[in-house]
CSV table of C-alpha atoms in Angstrom, one decimal:
chain,number,residue,atom,x,y,z
L,3,UNK,CA,29.4,5.5,30.5
L,4,UNK,CA,27.8,8.5,28.6
L,5,UNK,CA,24.1,8.4,28.3
L,6,UNK,CA,22.6,8.0,24.8
L,7,UNK,CA,19.2,8.1,23.2
L,8,UNK,CA,17.9,5.4,20.9
L,9,UNK,CA,16.3,6.5,17.6
L,10,UNK,CA,14.2,3.4,16.6
L,11,UNK,CA,13.2,3.3,13.0
L,12,UNK,CA,10.3,1.2,11.8
L,13,UNK,CA,8.0,2.2,8.9
L,14,UNK,CA,9.4,5.7,8.9
L,15,UNK,CA,12.7,5.4,7.0
L,16,UNK,CA,13.5,9.1,6.5
L,17,UNK,CA,15.1,12.1,8.2
L,18,UNK,CA,13.0,15.0,6.9
L,19,UNK,CA,9.7,16.0,8.5
L,20,UNK,CA,10.2,13.4,11.2
L,21,UNK,CA,9.4,14.5,14.7
L,22,UNK,CA,11.2,11.6,16.4
L,23,UNK,CA,14.4,12.3,14.5
L,24,UNK,CA,14.2,16.0,15.3
L,25,UNK,CA,13.6,15.4,19.0
L,26,UNK,CA,16.4,12.8,19.3
L,27,UNK,CA,18.9,15.2,17.7
L,28,UNK,CA,17.7,18.1,19.8
L,29,UNK,CA,18.4,16.2,23.0
L,30,UNK,CA,22.1,16.9,22.6
L,31,UNK,CA,22.9,13.3,23.6
L,32,UNK,CA,24.6,10.7,21.4
L,33,UNK,CA,22.0,9.3,19.0
L,34,UNK,CA,21.9,5.6,18.1
L,35,UNK,CA,19.8,5.0,15.0
L,36,UNK,CA,18.4,1.4,15.0
L,37,UNK,CA,16.4,-0.8,12.7
L,38,UNK,CA,15.3,-4.3,13.9
L,39,UNK,CA,14.2,-6.9,11.3
L,40,UNK,CA,11.8,-9.1,13.2
L,41,UNK,CA,9.1,-11.0,11.2
L,42,UNK,CA,7.3,-11.9,14.4
L,43,UNK,CA,6.9,-8.2,15.5
L,44,UNK,CA,4.2,-7.0,13.2
L,45,UNK,CA,0.8,-8.8,12.8
L,46,UNK,CA,2.2,-10.6,9.7
L,47,UNK,CA,5.6,-11.1,8.0
L,48,UNK,CA,6.4,-8.8,5.1
L,49,UNK,CA,5.7,-10.0,1.6
L,50,UNK,CA,8.5,-10.7,-0.8
L,51,UNK,CA,8.1,-7.5,-2.9
L,52,UNK,CA,8.0,-5.4,0.3
L,53,UNK,CA,11.3,-7.0,1.4
L,54,UNK,CA,12.9,-6.0,-1.9
L,55,UNK,CA,11.9,-2.4,-1.2
L,56,UNK,CA,12.9,-2.5,2.4
L,57,UNK,CA,16.4,-3.7,1.4
L,58,UNK,CA,17.1,-0.7,-0.7
L,59,UNK,CA,15.3,1.8,1.6
L,60,UNK,CA,17.5,0.8,4.5
L,61,UNK,CA,20.6,1.3,2.4
L,62,UNK,CA,19.4,4.7,1.4
L,63,UNK,CA,18.7,5.6,5.1
L,64,UNK,CA,22.1,4.5,6.2
L,65,UNK,CA,23.7,6.7,3.4
L,66,UNK,CA,21.7,9.7,4.6
L,67,UNK,CA,22.7,9.1,8.2
L,68,UNK,CA,26.4,8.9,7.2
L,69,UNK,CA,26.1,12.4,5.8
L,70,UNK,CA,25.4,13.5,9.4
L,71,UNK,CA,28.3,11.6,10.8
L,72,UNK,CA,26.0,8.8,12.0
L,73,UNK,CA,25.1,5.3,10.8
L,74,UNK,CA,22.2,2.8,11.0
L,75,UNK,CA,22.6,-0.1,13.3
L,76,UNK,CA,20.9,-3.2,11.8
L,77,UNK,CA,19.8,-6.1,14.0
L,78,UNK,CA,17.7,-9.2,13.3
L,79,UNK,CA,15.8,-11.3,15.8
L,80,UNK,CA,13.5,-10.9,18.8
L,81,UNK,CA,12.7,-7.2,19.1
L,82,UNK,CA,12.3,-7.0,22.9
L,83,UNK,CA,15.6,-8.9,23.5
L,84,UNK,CA,17.5,-6.7,21.1
L,85,UNK,CA,16.1,-3.5,22.6
L,86,UNK,CA,17.1,-4.6,26.1
L,87,UNK,CA,20.7,-5.4,24.9
L,88,UNK,CA,21.1,-2.0,23.1
L,89,UNK,CA,19.7,-0.2,26.2
L,90,UNK,CA,22.1,-1.9,28.5
L,91,UNK,CA,25.1,-1.4,26.2
L,92,UNK,CA,24.5,2.3,25.8
L,93,UNK,CA,23.0,3.4,29.1
L,94,UNK,CA,19.8,4.5,27.3
L,95,UNK,CA,17.0,6.2,29.2
L,96,UNK,CA,14.9,7.4,26.3
L,97,UNK,CA,13.7,5.8,23.0
L,98,UNK,CA,12.4,8.1,20.3
L,99,UNK,CA,10.2,6.4,17.7
L,100,UNK,CA,7.1,6.6,15.6
L,101,UNK,CA,3.7,5.2,16.1
L,102,UNK,CA,3.1,2.3,13.9
L,103,UNK,CA,-0.7,2.5,14.3
L,104,UNK,CA,-0.7,-1.3,14.0
L,105,UNK,CA,-2.5,-2.6,17.1
L,106,UNK,CA,0.1,-5.3,17.8
L,107,UNK,CA,2.9,-2.8,17.6
L,108,UNK,CA,1.1,-0.2,19.7
L,109,UNK,CA,0.4,-2.7,22.4
L,110,UNK,CA,4.1,-3.8,22.4
L,111,UNK,CA,5.3,-0.2,22.8
L,112,UNK,CA,3.0,0.4,25.8
L,113,UNK,CA,3.9,-2.8,27.5
L,114,UNK,CA,7.6,-2.4,26.9
L,115,UNK,CA,7.6,1.1,28.3
L,116,UNK,CA,5.8,0.0,31.4
L,117,UNK,CA,7.9,-3.1,32.0
L,118,UNK,CA,11.3,-1.6,31.3
L,119,UNK,CA,10.9,1.8,32.8
L,120,UNK,CA,12.3,3.4,29.7
L,121,UNK,CA,10.8,6.7,28.5
L,122,UNK,CA,9.3,5.7,25.1
L,123,UNK,CA,8.5,8.9,23.2
L,124,UNK,CA,6.3,8.2,20.2
L,125,UNK,CA,5.3,10.6,17.4
L,126,UNK,CA,2.8,10.5,14.5
L,127,UNK,CA,5.1,10.5,11.5
L,128,UNK,CA,3.0,8.2,9.3
L,129,UNK,CA,-0.5,9.5,8.9
L,130,UNK,CA,-2.2,12.9,8.6
L,131,UNK,CA,-3.7,12.3,12.0
L,132,UNK,CA,-3.6,9.8,14.9
L,133,UNK,CA,-6.7,7.7,14.5
L,134,UNK,CA,-7.6,8.3,18.1
L,135,UNK,CA,-7.9,12.0,17.4
L,136,UNK,CA,-10.6,11.8,14.8
L,137,UNK,CA,-13.8,10.6,16.5
L,138,UNK,CA,-17.5,10.8,15.9
L,139,UNK,CA,-19.8,13.1,17.9
L,140,UNK,CA,-20.6,10.1,20.0
L,141,UNK,CA,-16.8,9.6,20.6
L,142,UNK,CA,-16.6,6.5,18.5
L,143,UNK,CA,-14.5,5.5,15.5
L,144,UNK,CA,-15.7,6.4,12.0
L,145,UNK,CA,-16.9,3.6,9.7
L,146,UNK,CA,-17.9,5.8,6.8
L,147,UNK,CA,-15.4,7.7,4.8
L,148,UNK,CA,-17.2,11.0,3.9
L,149,UNK,CA,-18.0,12.1,7.5
L,150,UNK,CA,-14.5,11.0,8.5
L,151,UNK,CA,-12.9,13.2,5.8
L,152,UNK,CA,-15.1,16.1,6.8
L,153,UNK,CA,-13.9,15.7,10.4
L,154,UNK,CA,-10.3,15.4,9.3
L,155,UNK,CA,-10.6,18.7,7.4
L,156,UNK,CA,-12.4,20.5,10.1
L,157,UNK,CA,-9.8,19.7,12.7
L,158,UNK,CA,-7.0,21.0,10.4
L,159,UNK,CA,-5.2,17.7,10.1
L,160,UNK,CA,-5.2,17.6,6.3
L,161,UNK,CA,-2.9,20.4,5.6
L,162,UNK,CA,0.7,20.8,4.6
L,163,UNK,CA,2.5,21.7,7.9
L,164,UNK,CA,5.9,20.0,8.1
L,165,UNK,CA,8.9,19.7,10.4
L,166,UNK,CA,12.1,20.0,8.6
L,167,UNK,CA,15.3,18.2,9.8
L,168,UNK,CA,16.6,19.6,13.0
L,169,UNK,CA,19.5,22.0,12.6
L,170,UNK,CA,21.1,20.8,15.8
L,171,UNK,CA,24.3,18.9,15.2
L,172,UNK,CA,24.1,15.1,15.4
L,173,UNK,CA,26.1,13.7,18.3
L,174,UNK,CA,27.6,10.3,17.7
L,175,UNK,CA,28.2,7.7,20.4
L,176,UNK,CA,31.8,7.1,21.5
L,177,UNK,CA,31.5,3.5,20.4
L,178,UNK,CA,29.0,1.8,18.1
L,179,UNK,CA,27.0,-1.3,18.8
L,180,UNK,CA,27.7,-4.2,16.5
L,181,UNK,CA,25.6,-4.1,13.4
L,182,UNK,CA,24.7,-6.8,10.8
L,183,UNK,CA,25.6,-6.2,7.2
L,184,UNK,CA,22.4,-5.5,5.2
L,185,UNK,CA,22.8,-8.7,3.1
L,186,UNK,CA,22.5,-10.7,6.3
L,187,UNK,CA,18.8,-9.7,6.5
L,188,UNK,CA,18.3,-11.8,3.3
L,189,UNK,CA,15.6,-9.5,2.0
L,190,UNK,CA,16.1,-10.1,-1.7
L,191,UNK,CA,13.3,-12.2,-3.3
L,192,UNK,CA,14.2,-15.8,-4.0
L,193,UNK,CA,14.6,-16.9,-7.7
L,194,UNK,CA,11.6,-18.6,-9.3
L,195,UNK,CA,11.7,-22.4,-9.9
L,196,UNK,CA,12.9,-21.6,-13.5
L,197,UNK,CA,15.8,-19.7,-12.1
L,198,UNK,CA,14.5,-16.2,-13.0
L,199,UNK,CA,14.8,-13.2,-10.8
L,200,UNK,CA,11.2,-12.2,-10.3
L,201,UNK,CA,12.2,-8.7,-9.1
L,202,UNK,CA,14.3,-7.7,-12.0
L,203,UNK,CA,11.5,-5.4,-13.3
L,204,UNK,CA,11.5,-3.5,-10.0
L,205,UNK,CA,14.5,-1.5,-11.0
L,206,UNK,CA,12.2,1.1,-12.4
L,207,UNK,CA,11.8,2.3,-8.8
L,208,UNK,CA,14.2,4.3,-6.6
L,209,UNK,CA,13.5,3.4,-3.0
L,210,UNK,CA,14.6,5.9,-0.3
L,211,UNK,CA,13.9,9.4,0.7
L,212,UNK,CA,15.6,11.1,-2.3
L,213,UNK,CA,13.6,8.8,-4.6
L,214,UNK,CA,10.3,9.8,-2.8
L,215,UNK,CA,11.0,13.5,-3.2
L,216,UNK,CA,11.9,13.0,-6.9
L,217,UNK,CA,8.7,11.2,-7.5
L,218,UNK,CA,6.7,13.9,-5.8
L,219,UNK,CA,8.2,16.7,-7.9
L,220,UNK,CA,7.6,14.6,-11.1
L,221,UNK,CA,4.0,14.2,-10.1
L,222,UNK,CA,3.5,17.9,-9.4
L,223,UNK,CA,5.0,18.8,-12.8
L,224,UNK,CA,3.4,16.1,-15.0
L,225,UNK,CA,0.4,14.5,-13.3
L,226,UNK,CA,-1.3,16.7,-10.7
L,227,UNK,CA,-3.1,19.0,-13.2
L,228,UNK,CA,-5.1,16.2,-14.7
L,229,UNK,CA,-5.2,14.0,-11.7
L,230,UNK,CA,-8.8,14.6,-10.7
L,231,UNK,CA,-10.2,13.5,-14.0
L,232,UNK,CA,-7.4,11.2,-15.3
L,233,UNK,CA,-6.3,9.2,-12.3
L,234,UNK,CA,-8.7,6.3,-13.3
L,235,UNK,CA,-7.0,6.0,-16.7
L,236,UNK,CA,-4.3,3.3,-16.6
L,237,UNK,CA,-3.2,4.2,-20.1
L,238,UNK,CA,-2.2,7.7,-18.9
L,239,UNK,CA,0.7,8.3,-16.5
L,240,UNK,CA,-1.2,10.6,-14.1
L,241,UNK,CA,-1.0,8.8,-10.7
L,242,UNK,CA,1.6,9.8,-8.2
L,243,UNK,CA,3.5,6.5,-7.8
L,244,UNK,CA,4.2,7.5,-4.2
L,245,UNK,CA,2.4,4.7,-2.4
L,246,UNK,CA,5.5,2.5,-1.8
L,247,UNK,CA,7.4,5.5,-0.5
L,248,UNK,CA,4.5,6.3,1.9
L,249,UNK,CA,4.3,2.7,2.9
L,250,UNK,CA,7.9,2.7,4.2
L,251,UNK,CA,7.7,6.3,5.5
L,252,UNK,CA,10.3,7.7,3.1
L,253,UNK,CA,8.1,10.8,2.8
L,254,UNK,CA,5.4,12.1,5.1
L,255,UNK,CA,1.8,12.8,4.0
L,256,UNK,CA,2.1,16.3,5.3
L,257,UNK,CA,5.3,16.9,3.2
L,258,UNK,CA,3.3,15.8,0.2
L,259,UNK,CA,0.5,18.2,0.9
L,260,UNK,CA,3.0,21.0,1.8
L,261,UNK,CA,4.7,20.7,-1.6
L,262,UNK,CA,1.5,20.3,-3.5
L,263,UNK,CA,-0.1,23.3,-1.7
L,264,UNK,CA,2.9,25.5,-2.7
L,265,UNK,CA,2.5,24.4,-6.3
L,266,UNK,CA,-1.2,25.3,-6.2
L,267,UNK,CA,-0.3,28.8,-4.9
L,268,UNK,CA,1.7,29.4,-8.1
L,269,UNK,CA,-0.8,27.6,-10.5
L,270,UNK,CA,-4.5,27.7,-9.6
L,271,UNK,CA,-5.2,25.1,-12.4
L,272,UNK,CA,-3.7,22.5,-10.1
L,273,UNK,CA,-6.5,23.0,-7.4
L,274,UNK,CA,-8.8,20.2,-8.5
L,275,UNK,CA,-5.9,17.7,-8.7
L,276,UNK,CA,-4.8,18.8,-5.2
L,277,UNK,CA,-8.3,18.3,-3.7
L,278,UNK,CA,-8.6,14.8,-5.1
L,279,UNK,CA,-5.0,13.9,-4.1
L,280,UNK,CA,-5.7,15.1,-0.5
L,281,UNK,CA,-8.8,12.9,-0.3
L,282,UNK,CA,-6.8,9.9,-1.4
L,283,UNK,CA,-4.3,10.5,1.4
L,284,UNK,CA,-7.3,10.8,3.8
L,285,UNK,CA,-8.6,7.4,2.6
L,286,UNK,CA,-5.2,6.0,3.7
L,287,UNK,CA,-5.9,7.4,7.2
L,288,UNK,CA,-9.4,6.0,7.1
L,289,UNK,CA,-8.0,2.5,6.4
L,290,UNK,CA,-5.7,2.7,9.4
L,291,UNK,CA,-8.7,3.7,11.5
L,292,UNK,CA,-10.4,0.6,10.4
L,293,UNK,CA,-7.3,-1.5,11.3
L,294,UNK,CA,-7.3,0.0,14.8
L,295,UNK,CA,-11.0,-1.2,15.1
L,296,UNK,CA,-10.2,-4.7,13.9
L,297,UNK,CA,-6.5,-5.8,14.3
L,298,UNK,CA,-7.0,-9.0,12.3
L,299,UNK,CA,-8.4,-7.1,9.3
L,300,UNK,CA,-6.4,-9.3,6.8
L,301,UNK,CA,-8.2,-12.5,7.7
L,302,UNK,CA,-11.5,-11.6,9.4
L,303,UNK,CA,-14.5,-10.0,7.8
L,304,UNK,CA,-15.2,-6.5,9.1
L,305,UNK,CA,-18.9,-7.3,8.7
L,306,UNK,CA,-19.5,-10.7,10.4
L,307,UNK,CA,-22.5,-11.6,8.1
L,308,UNK,CA,-20.0,-12.2,5.3
L,309,UNK,CA,-18.6,-15.2,7.3
L,310,UNK,CA,-21.4,-17.2,5.5
L,311,UNK,CA,-20.4,-16.3,2.0
L,312,UNK,CA,-20.3,-19.5,-0.1
L,313,UNK,CA,-16.8,-19.1,-1.6
L,314,UNK,CA,-15.5,-21.4,-4.4
L,315,UNK,CA,-12.4,-23.5,-3.9
L,316,UNK,CA,-11.2,-23.3,-7.5
L,317,UNK,CA,-7.4,-23.7,-7.7
L,318,UNK,CA,-7.4,-23.6,-11.5
L,319,UNK,CA,-9.3,-20.3,-11.7
L,320,UNK,CA,-7.1,-18.7,-8.9
L,321,UNK,CA,-3.9,-19.7,-10.8
L,322,UNK,CA,-5.3,-18.2,-14.0
L,323,UNK,CA,-6.0,-15.0,-12.2
L,324,UNK,CA,-2.6,-14.8,-10.6
L,325,UNK,CA,-0.9,-15.4,-14.0
L,326,UNK,CA,-3.1,-13.0,-15.9
L,327,UNK,CA,-4.7,-15.7,-18.0
L,328,UNK,CA,-8.4,-15.1,-17.4
L,329,UNK,CA,-9.2,-14.1,-21.0
L,330,UNK,CA,-10.3,-10.6,-19.9
L,331,UNK,CA,-7.7,-8.2,-21.2
L,332,UNK,CA,-7.9,-5.6,-18.5
L,333,UNK,CA,-7.7,-8.1,-15.7
L,334,UNK,CA,-4.8,-9.9,-17.4
L,335,UNK,CA,-2.9,-6.7,-18.1
L,336,UNK,CA,-3.2,-5.7,-14.5
L,337,UNK,CA,-2.0,-8.9,-13.0
L,338,UNK,CA,0.9,-8.9,-15.4
L,339,UNK,CA,1.7,-5.3,-14.5
L,340,UNK,CA,1.8,-6.4,-10.9
L,341,UNK,CA,4.2,-9.3,-11.6
L,342,UNK,CA,6.5,-7.2,-13.8
L,343,UNK,CA,6.7,-4.0,-11.8
L,344,UNK,CA,5.5,-4.7,-8.3
L,345,UNK,CA,2.7,-2.2,-8.6
L,346,UNK,CA,-0.8,-2.0,-10.2
L,347,UNK,CA,-2.8,1.0,-11.3
L,348,UNK,CA,-5.5,1.7,-8.6
L,349,UNK,CA,-8.5,1.5,-11.0
L,350,UNK,CA,-7.2,-1.8,-12.3
L,351,UNK,CA,-6.7,-3.1,-8.8
L,352,UNK,CA,-10.4,-2.7,-8.1
L,353,UNK,CA,-11.3,-4.5,-11.4
L,354,UNK,CA,-8.9,-7.4,-10.7
L,355,UNK,CA,-10.1,-7.7,-7.1
L,356,UNK,CA,-13.8,-7.6,-8.1
L,357,UNK,CA,-13.2,-10.2,-10.8
L,358,UNK,CA,-11.6,-12.7,-8.3
L,359,UNK,CA,-14.2,-12.2,-5.6
L,360,UNK,CA,-17.4,-11.8,-7.7
L,361,UNK,CA,-16.7,-13.4,-11.1
L,362,UNK,CA,-14.8,-16.3,-9.7
L,363,UNK,CA,-16.4,-16.3,-6.2
L,364,UNK,CA,-13.0,-16.9,-4.6
L,365,UNK,CA,-12.4,-15.8,-1.0
L,366,UNK,CA,-11.0,-12.2,-0.9
L,367,UNK,CA,-8.4,-13.4,1.6
L,368,UNK,CA,-6.6,-15.4,-1.1
L,369,UNK,CA,-6.4,-12.3,-3.3
L,370,UNK,CA,-5.3,-10.1,-0.5
L,371,UNK,CA,-2.5,-12.5,0.4
L,372,UNK,CA,-1.3,-12.5,-3.3
L,373,UNK,CA,-1.2,-8.7,-3.3
L,374,UNK,CA,0.5,-8.7,0.1
L,375,UNK,CA,3.3,-10.9,-1.4
L,376,UNK,CA,3.6,-9.1,-4.8
L,377,UNK,CA,2.9,-5.5,-4.2
L,378,UNK,CA,5.7,-3.1,-3.3
L,379,UNK,CA,3.3,-0.8,-1.5
L,380,UNK,CA,1.3,-3.5,0.5
L,381,UNK,CA,0.7,-2.1,3.9
L,382,UNK,CA,-1.2,-3.6,6.9
L,383,UNK,CA,-4.2,-1.3,6.6
L,384,UNK,CA,-4.8,-0.3,3.0
L,385,UNK,CA,-4.3,-3.7,1.5
L,386,UNK,CA,-6.9,-5.7,3.6
L,387,UNK,CA,-9.3,-2.7,3.9
L,388,UNK,CA,-9.4,-2.2,0.2
L,389,UNK,CA,-9.9,-5.9,-0.5
L,390,UNK,CA,-12.8,-6.0,2.0
L,391,UNK,CA,-14.2,-2.8,0.5
L,392,UNK,CA,-14.3,-4.6,-2.9
L,393,UNK,CA,-15.7,-7.8,-1.5
L,394,UNK,CA,-18.4,-5.9,0.4
L,395,UNK,CA,-17.4,-7.2,3.8
L,396,UNK,CA,-15.5,-4.0,4.7
L,397,UNK,CA,-16.3,-0.6,6.1
L,398,UNK,CA,-18.2,1.9,3.9
L,399,UNK,CA,-18.5,-0.8,1.2
L,400,UNK,CA,-21.7,0.4,-0.4
L,401,UNK,CA,-23.2,-0.7,-2.6
L,402,UNK,CA,-21.7,-4.0,-1.4
L,403,UNK,CA,-23.0,-5.8,-4.4
L,404,UNK,CA,-21.2,-3.7,-7.0
L,405,UNK,CA,-19.7,-5.9,-9.7
L,406,UNK,CA,-17.3,-4.3,-12.1
L,407,UNK,CA,-17.7,-5.4,-15.7
L,408,UNK,CA,-14.1,-5.8,-16.9
L,409,UNK,CA,-15.2,-5.3,-20.6
L,410,UNK,CA,-16.9,-2.0,-20.1
L,411,UNK,CA,-14.2,-0.9,-17.6
L,412,UNK,CA,-11.6,-1.5,-20.4
L,413,UNK,CA,-13.7,0.4,-22.9
L,414,UNK,CA,-14.0,3.4,-20.6
L,415,UNK,CA,-10.6,3.6,-19.0
L,416,UNK,CA,-8.3,2.1,-21.7
L,417,UNK,CA,-10.1,3.1,-24.8
L,418,UNK,CA,-7.3,2.5,-27.3
L,419,UNK,CA,-5.8,-0.5,-25.4
L,420,UNK,CA,-2.4,1.3,-24.7
L,421,UNK,CA,-2.3,0.0,-21.2
L,422,UNK,CA,-3.2,-3.6,-22.2
L,423,UNK,CA,-0.7,-3.5,-25.0
L,424,UNK,CA,2.1,-2.4,-22.6
L,425,UNK,CA,1.7,-5.4,-20.3
L,426,UNK,CA,0.5,-8.2,-22.6
L,427,UNK,CA,3.7,-8.5,-24.6
L,428,UNK,CA,3.3,-8.7,-28.3
L,429,UNK,CA,-0.4,-7.9,-28.3
L,430,UNK,CA,-1.2,-5.0,-30.6
L,431,UNK,CA,-2.8,-1.7,-29.6
L,432,UNK,CA,-6.2,-0.9,-30.9
L,433,UNK,CA,-6.0,1.2,-34.1
L,434,UNK,CA,-9.8,1.2,-34.5
L,435,UNK,CA,-12.5,3.3,-33.0
L,436,UNK,CA,-13.8,3.3,-29.4
L,437,UNK,CA,-16.9,1.4,-30.4
L,438,UNK,CA,-18.3,-1.6,-28.5
L,439,UNK,CA,-17.7,-3.8,-31.5
L,440,UNK,CA,-14.1,-2.8,-31.7
L,441,UNK,CA,-13.6,-3.8,-28.1
L,442,UNK,CA,-15.4,-7.1,-28.5
L,443,UNK,CA,-13.0,-7.9,-31.4
L,444,UNK,CA,-10.1,-6.7,-29.3
L,445,UNK,CA,-11.0,-9.2,-26.5
L,446,UNK,CA,-11.5,-12.1,-29.0
L,447,UNK,CA,-8.1,-11.4,-30.6
L,448,UNK,CA,-6.6,-11.5,-27.1
L,449,UNK,CA,-8.1,-15.0,-26.5
L,450,UNK,CA,-6.5,-16.2,-29.7
L,451,UNK,CA,-3.1,-14.5,-28.9
L,452,UNK,CA,-3.0,-16.1,-25.4
L,453,UNK,CA,-3.9,-19.5,-26.8
L,454,UNK,CA,-6.9,-20.0,-24.6
L,455,UNK,CA,-9.1,-22.9,-25.2
L,456,UNK,CA,-12.8,-22.0,-25.2
L,457,UNK,CA,-14.6,-22.7,-22.0
L,458,UNK,CA,-17.3,-25.3,-22.5
L,459,UNK,CA,-19.8,-23.5,-20.3
L,460,UNK,CA,-19.0,-19.9,-21.2
L,461,UNK,CA,-18.5,-20.6,-24.9
L,462,UNK,CA,-15.6,-18.1,-25.2
L,463,UNK,CA,-12.0,-17.9,-24.3
L,464,UNK,CA,-12.9,-16.3,-21.0
L,465,UNK,CA,-12.6,-18.6,-18.0
L,466,UNK,CA,-16.1,-17.4,-16.9
L,467,UNK,CA,-19.0,-15.8,-18.7
L,468,UNK,CA,-19.5,-12.3,-17.3
L,469,UNK,CA,-23.3,-12.4,-17.3
L,470,UNK,CA,-23.6,-15.8,-15.7
L,471,UNK,CA,-20.8,-15.0,-13.1
L,472,UNK,CA,-22.5,-11.7,-12.3
L,473,UNK,CA,-25.8,-13.4,-11.6
L,474,UNK,CA,-24.2,-16.1,-9.5
L,475,UNK,CA,-22.6,-13.4,-7.4
L,476,UNK,CA,-25.8,-11.3,-7.1
L,477,UNK,CA,-27.7,-14.4,-6.0
L,478,UNK,CA,-25.1,-15.2,-3.3
L,479,UNK,CA,-25.1,-11.6,-2.0
L,480,UNK,CA,-28.9,-11.6,-2.0
L,481,UNK,CA,-29.0,-14.8,0.1
L,482,UNK,CA,-26.5,-13.2,2.5
L,483,UNK,CA,-28.7,-10.2,2.9
L,484,UNK,CA,-31.8,-12.2,3.5
L,485,UNK,CA,-30.0,-14.3,6.2
L,486,UNK,CA,-28.8,-11.1,8.0
């Protein structure tokens, strides 16, 4: 039997700028590309929206492999058992794969290599830098972003070096292992109880490597120049929309920086946008560093003193938040954008998360799980780390008592109501001035449009009064601090 090498794909569904792909092809041995769907392998099963994306991304990867005379072998079930079967069938001595940087996955890789005797060669294809390579002067992990970012820059990790696809010819095995049809993975979201296809609005996206590169070029041409100042404006289309592609590894962060740096060389006016974009990619690395410090980040407070937070068990309020029926237009528009498109503007995410945790005093873990299920870009580090940052229980969450005012946030970042109009169907855009009184009328009109009944305590159509809710949260945080 001819020896072969196994190219094991996980959250790295691309061929370009992928060291494991390049090294597997360069080996000159037959390459067997493999993807295993195993909900028990990562720390938590994929959410429904992420499964929708994965379904299309796997199809795109298989198409790309076929252009090289190869194909993607799909398996489902126990990862270790499947790996052993593939290894035995194909006389494999070496596995090429990427680091997942998820503690559970990293531990599995090390144990499997030791127990099986297989040479497991792992590469960083997912982050700007391996978290273990960016350490403090005391050789510890960073817990504050700014010094982390300075270290990342000083070590040269945040630049645009890339590895293009190896020019060596792909060698196919003489016989292919049996593969499941993609439909057998059952990745498409189930219909809602009313029989509607919840994911029908996701078709605005193009999962896959080609879609990622197309998004990047569109961002460079239309969003990068004003990104630094305008990225917080949900009414303007200035964000990159690359987060789902990054989450599934359809494009590398170094490829992003490489192409953006080349654009800056030709147009210096893009420099500020580039600098801000690079810092956002670095924040993604920072979150994975936090995950490495605390593997159960999605359900345990990074700061233990928050274990005593007096959360409210308010099912009615949580349901209103999920449905976008809080009576606060920016929150409601954001939650409806999420449901309709599988994504939410970053500034609005912070406002929505803050509202759940601090206005409604509902445990951040409930909101994090909702985002995990409904966001196309929900990844195991950014999602819980950002929720904990908003809640105050996470790393670098200062001031931990920050409470976003959804009314003033709407005034500042959606001054004419274009964003809210887009996602609250049938609600008119503001045609009046940017004054406070105009926004107050806008909010009241929204209450009437949604048919909210006035809250007896708040005296408005809002499910809570901002001032009272803010004070309640501040009191809770103050007690927490005094008990620390």
